[in-house]
C-alpha cells in the first residue's frame, strides 16, 4: 500500500488551525467575534478578486477599536465598474500587499473567532477562493450572518421569507452612521454595531443557541 504524505502547511496556518483545539466558550460573553467585510472587483466568487479586507474584534459586547484591521490587496484583475461603489483604484495611493500576505495577516487576527458578516456566504466564499489560489485549506471558523440574525430577531409577522435585509436597512433601523459605507472597515463597523443591537434583542442563553439562530442557507445579495 502506498502511503500518502500529509501536506505540510506554513507555520501561520498551523497556528491558526491549532487555535480551534479547545473549542468555543459556552458563555457568549467570553467568545471572540470578528466582524469582517471584503471589497471586491465584482460579485462572481470564482472570477473576481478581493481588493480590501476590513475587520473588527468584539468581545463581551464591546468593539475593540484598537484591534481594527484593514488591508488593501494588489490585484491584476480589476473592474472599473465597481470603482463607483468602493472607490479603490488599481493604482491608488493606498499601500497594498500581496494576496497571500493579506490572508496571512487575517488568519493571525481570526484564529478561532466566530466570523460575522452581512451576507457572510459571499465574504467567506471570496476568502476561501483566495486561500485555494494560495495552496491553503478553507476557513475553519463558525460564522454568523447579520441579515439572517436580524430577520430571526423580528416578530414572525415582520420576517421576510428570503431573509434579505440590506446593510443600509440595518443602518437605518439602528440609526448607524453610513459615512464610510462601501469601505471594508466602514462596512465592518456598521455590521458590528448592528450585530450588537441584534444580540441585545436575541439574548442567547449560550453560544450554541446563538449559532443555531443563524442557520445560514447560503443566500446573499450585494449591498
mmCIF file of C-alpha atoms in Angstrom:
data_model
loop_
_atom_site.group_PDB
_atom_site.id
_atom_site.type_symbol
_atom_site.label_atom_id
_atom_site.label_comp_id
_atom_site.label_asym_id
_atom_site.label_seq_id
_atom_site.Cartn_x
_atom_site.Cartn_y
_atom_site.Cartn_z
ATOM 1 C CA UNK A 1 0.000 0.000 0.000
ATOM 2 C CA UNK A 2 1.320 3.435 -0.955
ATOM 3 C CA UNK A 3 1.099 5.875 1.955
ATOM 4 C CA UNK A 4 0.203 9.481 1.188
ATOM 5 C CA UNK A 5 2.237 12.103 2.915
ATOM 6 C CA UNK A 6 0.206 14.686 4.791
ATOM 7 C CA UNK A 7 0.530 18.044 3.106
ATOM 8 C CA UNK A 8 2.662 20.473 5.032
ATOM 9 C CA UNK A 9 1.386 24.000 5.595
ATOM 10 C CA UNK A 10 3.217 27.124 6.781
ATOM 11 C CA UNK A 11 3.536 27.902 10.484
ATOM 12 C CA UNK A 12 0.926 30.688 10.406
ATOM 13 C CA UNK A 13 -1.694 28.234 9.078
ATOM 14 C CA UNK A 14 -0.751 25.617 11.682
ATOM 15 C CA UNK A 15 -1.077 28.214 14.453
ATOM 16 C CA UNK A 16 -4.472 29.265 13.085
ATOM 17 C CA UNK A 17 -5.618 25.634 12.968
ATOM 18 C CA UNK A 18 -4.312 24.883 16.458
ATOM 19 C CA UNK A 19 -6.433 27.712 17.921
ATOM 20 C CA UNK A 20 -9.559 25.579 17.348
ATOM 21 C CA UNK A 21 -8.478 22.675 19.556
ATOM 22 C CA UNK A 22 -10.210 23.946 22.707
ATOM 23 C CA UNK A 23 -13.483 24.880 21.010
ATOM 24 C CA UNK A 24 -15.693 27.849 21.841
ATOM 25 C CA UNK A 25 -16.778 29.002 25.271
ATOM 26 C CA UNK A 26 -20.425 28.249 26.085
ATOM 27 C CA UNK A 27 -20.689 31.769 27.506
ATOM 28 C CA UNK A 28 -21.368 34.269 24.690
ATOM 29 C CA UNK A 29 -19.573 36.996 26.661
ATOM 30 C CA UNK A 30 -16.333 35.024 26.529
ATOM 31 C CA UNK A 31 -16.408 34.373 22.792
ATOM 32 C CA UNK A 32 -14.235 36.347 20.402
ATOM 33 C CA UNK A 33 -16.231 37.625 17.430
ATOM 34 C CA UNK A 34 -14.546 39.106 14.375
ATOM 35 C CA UNK A 35 -16.757 41.255 12.169
ATOM 36 C CA UNK A 36 -15.483 41.245 8.615
ATOM 37 C CA UNK A 37 -16.160 42.828 5.233
ATOM 38 C CA UNK A 38 -14.467 42.497 1.862
ATOM 39 C CA UNK A 39 -14.466 44.953 -1.023
ATOM 40 C CA UNK A 40 -14.109 43.123 -4.313
ATOM 41 C CA UNK A 41 -13.789 43.626 -8.061
ATOM 42 C CA UNK A 42 -17.288 42.178 -8.514
ATOM 43 C CA UNK A 43 -19.682 39.532 -7.251
ATOM 44 C CA UNK A 44 -18.510 36.388 -9.031
ATOM 45 C CA UNK A 45 -16.801 34.366 -6.309
ATOM 46 C CA UNK A 46 -14.631 32.397 -8.731
ATOM 47 C CA UNK A 47 -13.757 35.132 -11.226
ATOM 48 C CA UNK A 48 -13.496 38.251 -9.085
ATOM 49 C CA UNK A 49 -10.859 39.202 -6.545
ATOM 50 C CA UNK A 50 -10.616 40.821 -3.112
ATOM 51 C CA UNK A 51 -9.363 44.421 -3.124
ATOM 52 C CA UNK A 52 -9.544 45.102 0.601
ATOM 53 C CA UNK A 53 -10.466 43.430 3.895
ATOM 54 C CA UNK A 54 -11.715 45.240 6.983
ATOM 55 C CA UNK A 55 -12.331 43.639 10.363
ATOM 56 C CA UNK A 56 -13.098 44.478 13.992
ATOM 57 C CA UNK A 57 -12.962 42.331 17.111
ATOM 58 C CA UNK A 58 -15.931 42.153 19.501
ATOM 59 C CA UNK A 59 -15.827 40.591 22.956
ATOM 60 C CA UNK A 60 -18.205 40.886 25.878
ATOM 61 C CA UNK A 61 -20.439 43.309 23.988
ATOM 62 C CA UNK A 62 -17.636 45.758 23.145
ATOM 63 C CA UNK A 63 -15.981 46.633 19.833
ATOM 64 C CA UNK A 64 -12.227 46.797 20.364
ATOM 65 C CA UNK A 65 -11.310 49.681 18.067
ATOM 66 C CA UNK A 66 -7.607 49.282 18.881
ATOM 67 C CA UNK A 67 -7.663 45.897 17.171
ATOM 68 C CA UNK A 68 -9.250 47.189 13.975
ATOM 69 C CA UNK A 69 -7.835 45.603 10.834
ATOM 70 C CA UNK A 70 -7.699 46.886 7.271
ATOM 71 C CA UNK A 71 -5.557 45.684 4.403
ATOM 72 C CA UNK A 72 -5.513 46.569 0.696
ATOM 73 C CA UNK A 73 -4.535 43.822 -1.717
ATOM 74 C CA UNK A 74 -2.667 44.005 -5.012
ATOM 75 C CA UNK A 75 -4.732 42.535 -7.828
ATOM 76 C CA UNK A 76 -4.175 42.281 -11.568
ATOM 77 C CA UNK A 77 -7.876 41.632 -12.117
ATOM 78 C CA UNK A 78 -9.773 44.924 -11.977
ATOM 79 C CA UNK A 79 -13.254 46.092 -12.922
ATOM 80 C CA UNK A 80 -13.721 49.840 -13.423
ATOM 81 C CA UNK A 81 -17.493 49.451 -12.980
ATOM 82 C CA UNK A 82 -17.093 48.759 -9.264
ATOM 83 C CA UNK A 83 -14.923 51.811 -8.527
ATOM 84 C CA UNK A 84 -18.036 53.955 -8.122
ATOM 85 C CA UNK A 85 -19.037 51.650 -5.256
ATOM 86 C CA UNK A 86 -15.847 51.058 -3.278
ATOM 87 C CA UNK A 87 -13.583 53.820 -4.641
ATOM 88 C CA UNK A 88 -10.459 51.627 -4.748
ATOM 89 C CA UNK A 89 -8.359 52.347 -7.810
ATOM 90 C CA UNK A 90 -5.901 49.872 -9.278
ATOM 91 C CA UNK A 91 -3.095 52.410 -8.946
ATOM 92 C CA UNK A 92 -4.445 54.201 -5.898
ATOM 93 C CA UNK A 93 -2.248 55.804 -3.254
ATOM 94 C CA UNK A 94 -3.050 53.280 -0.515
ATOM 95 C CA UNK A 95 -0.316 50.812 0.413
ATOM 96 C CA UNK A 96 -1.090 47.387 -0.981
ATOM 97 C CA UNK A 97 0.196 43.931 -0.072
ATOM 98 C CA UNK A 98 0.139 40.618 -1.902
ATOM 99 C CA UNK A 99 -2.970 38.465 -1.613
ATOM 100 C CA UNK A 100 -1.036 35.863 0.385
ATOM 101 C CA UNK A 101 0.290 38.480 2.818
ATOM 102 C CA UNK A 102 -3.239 39.846 3.303
ATOM 103 C CA UNK A 103 -4.562 36.352 4.044
ATOM 104 C CA UNK A 104 -1.706 35.664 6.451
ATOM 105 C CA UNK A 105 -2.472 38.826 8.434
ATOM 106 C CA UNK A 106 -6.181 37.990 8.518
ATOM 107 C CA UNK A 107 -5.594 34.437 9.786
ATOM 108 C CA UNK A 108 -3.460 35.822 12.619
ATOM 109 C CA UNK A 109 -6.367 38.073 13.623
ATOM 110 C CA UNK A 110 -9.141 35.498 13.175
ATOM 111 C CA UNK A 111 -7.837 32.402 14.908
ATOM 112 C CA UNK A 112 -10.883 30.555 16.295
ATOM 113 C CA UNK A 113 -13.167 33.608 16.499
ATOM 114 C CA UNK A 114 -16.754 33.406 15.297
ATOM 115 C CA UNK A 115 -16.776 35.250 11.974
ATOM 116 C CA UNK A 116 -19.605 37.752 11.433
ATOM 117 C CA UNK A 117 -20.513 39.459 8.146
ATOM 118 C CA UNK A 118 -23.539 40.801 6.344
ATOM 119 C CA UNK A 119 -24.359 38.072 3.792
ATOM 120 C CA UNK A 120 -21.420 36.120 5.160
ATOM 121 C CA UNK A 121 -21.556 33.477 2.420
ATOM 122 C CA UNK A 122 -20.124 35.901 -0.118
ATOM 123 C CA UNK A 123 -17.227 37.099 2.039
ATOM 124 C CA UNK A 124 -16.325 33.568 3.132
ATOM 125 C CA UNK A 125 -16.621 32.347 -0.459
ATOM 126 C CA UNK A 126 -14.237 35.055 -1.681
ATOM 127 C CA UNK A 127 -11.753 34.338 1.108
ATOM 128 C CA UNK A 128 -11.881 30.580 0.533
ATOM 129 C CA UNK A 129 -11.184 31.067 -3.172
ATOM 130 C CA UNK A 130 -8.206 33.273 -2.297
ATOM 131 C CA UNK A 131 -6.929 30.653 0.145
ATOM 132 C CA UNK A 132 -7.302 27.964 -2.512
ATOM 133 C CA UNK A 133 -5.326 30.037 -5.024
ATOM 134 C CA UNK A 134 -2.524 30.207 -2.480
ATOM 135 C CA UNK A 135 -2.492 26.494 -1.678
ATOM 136 C CA UNK A 136 -4.266 26.742 1.678
ATOM 137 C CA UNK A 137 -7.410 25.000 3.033
ATOM 138 C CA UNK A 138 -10.759 26.688 3.646
ATOM 139 C CA UNK A 139 -11.516 28.782 6.726
ATOM 140 C CA UNK A 140 -12.496 26.752 9.790
ATOM 141 C CA UNK A 141 -14.397 29.481 11.653
ATOM 142 C CA UNK A 142 -18.044 29.249 12.629
ATOM 143 C CA UNK A 143 -20.000 32.066 11.005
ATOM 144 C CA UNK A 144 -22.953 34.325 11.714
ATOM 145 C CA UNK A 145 -24.871 36.366 9.154
ATOM 146 C CA UNK A 146 -26.347 39.644 10.400
ATOM 147 C CA UNK A 147 -29.016 39.562 7.668
ATOM 148 C CA UNK A 148 -30.246 36.167 8.896
ATOM 149 C CA UNK A 149 -29.924 37.049 12.579
ATOM 150 C CA UNK A 150 -31.829 40.309 12.161
ATOM 151 C CA UNK A 151 -34.644 38.516 10.330
ATOM 152 C CA UNK A 152 -34.873 35.961 13.157
ATOM 153 C CA UNK A 153 -34.922 38.710 15.797
ATOM 154 C CA UNK A 154 -38.166 40.117 14.385
ATOM 155 C CA UNK A 155 -41.700 39.024 15.251
ATOM 156 C CA UNK A 156 -42.765 36.292 12.835
ATOM 157 C CA UNK A 157 -45.242 38.582 11.065
ATOM 158 C CA UNK A 158 -42.401 41.007 10.176
ATOM 159 C CA UNK A 159 -39.907 38.418 8.960
ATOM 160 C CA UNK A 160 -39.065 38.171 5.265
ATOM 161 C CA UNK A 161 -39.372 34.782 3.609
ATOM 162 C CA UNK A 162 -35.996 35.128 1.902
ATOM 163 C CA UNK A 163 -34.381 36.741 4.944
ATOM 164 C CA UNK A 164 -32.874 39.504 2.829
ATOM 165 C CA UNK A 165 -32.172 42.818 4.555
ATOM 166 C CA UNK A 166 -29.549 45.173 3.170
ATOM 167 C CA UNK A 167 -26.847 46.674 5.344
ATOM 168 C CA UNK A 168 -28.349 50.094 4.605
ATOM 169 C CA UNK A 169 -31.681 48.896 6.026
ATOM 170 C CA UNK A 170 -29.972 47.765 9.228
ATOM 171 C CA UNK A 171 -28.048 51.042 9.468
ATOM 172 C CA UNK A 172 -31.310 52.984 9.159
ATOM 173 C CA UNK A 173 -33.080 50.721 11.635
ATOM 174 C CA UNK A 174 -30.394 51.160 14.304
ATOM 175 C CA UNK A 175 -29.505 54.773 13.418
ATOM 176 C CA UNK A 176 -25.908 53.926 12.455
ATOM 177 C CA UNK A 177 -23.856 56.463 10.503
ATOM 178 C CA UNK A 178 -23.057 55.387 6.919
ATOM 179 C CA UNK A 179 -20.317 57.962 6.339
ATOM 180 C CA UNK A 180 -17.760 55.252 5.498
ATOM 181 C CA UNK A 181 -20.188 52.969 3.656
ATOM 182 C CA UNK A 182 -18.604 50.785 0.947
ATOM 183 C CA UNK A 183 -15.186 50.761 2.535
ATOM 184 C CA UNK A 184 -14.253 47.409 4.039
ATOM 185 C CA UNK A 185 -13.554 48.760 7.525
ATOM 186 C CA UNK A 186 -16.535 51.143 7.381
ATOM 187 C CA UNK A 187 -18.932 48.333 6.467
ATOM 188 C CA UNK A 188 -17.402 46.083 9.126
ATOM 189 C CA UNK A 189 -18.044 48.826 11.697
ATOM 190 C CA UNK A 190 -21.693 49.211 10.612
ATOM 191 C CA UNK A 191 -22.114 45.423 10.704
ATOM 192 C CA UNK A 192 -20.511 45.231 14.155
ATOM 193 C CA UNK A 193 -22.841 47.829 15.682
ATOM 194 C CA UNK A 194 -25.841 46.171 14.032
ATOM 195 C CA UNK A 195 -24.724 42.806 15.452
ATOM 196 C CA UNK A 196 -24.580 44.215 18.991
ATOM 197 C CA UNK A 197 -28.113 45.609 18.607
ATOM 198 C CA UNK A 198 -29.354 42.247 17.305
ATOM 199 C CA UNK A 199 -27.573 40.389 20.096
ATOM 200 C CA UNK A 200 -29.309 42.556 22.700
ATOM 201 C CA UNK A 201 -32.654 41.597 21.149
ATOM 202 C CA UNK A 202 -31.943 37.861 20.864
ATOM 203 C CA UNK A 203 -30.366 37.466 24.329
ATOM 204 C CA UNK A 204 -28.996 33.979 23.532
ATOM 205 C CA UNK A 205 -28.682 31.647 26.508
ATOM 206 C CA UNK A 206 -25.454 30.155 25.161
ATOM 207 C CA UNK A 207 -23.027 30.316 22.253
ATOM 208 C CA UNK A 208 -24.591 27.207 20.732
ATOM 209 C CA UNK A 209 -28.017 28.801 20.984
ATOM 210 C CA UNK A 210 -26.744 31.860 19.100
ATOM 211 C CA UNK A 211 -25.133 29.757 16.370
ATOM 212 C CA UNK A 212 -28.372 27.817 15.897
ATOM 213 C CA UNK A 213 -30.209 31.117 15.410
ATOM 214 C CA UNK A 214 -28.271 31.743 12.223
ATOM 215 C CA UNK A 215 -28.733 28.532 10.204
ATOM 216 C CA UNK A 216 -27.131 30.221 7.231
ATOM 217 C CA UNK A 217 -28.625 28.970 3.968
ATOM 218 C CA UNK A 218 -26.092 30.456 1.549
ATOM 219 C CA UNK A 219 -28.401 33.246 0.409
ATOM 220 C CA UNK A 220 -26.777 36.591 -0.300
ATOM 221 C CA UNK A 221 -27.106 39.665 -2.453
ATOM 222 C CA UNK A 222 -24.719 42.593 -2.921
ATOM 223 C CA UNK A 223 -25.306 45.616 -0.692
#
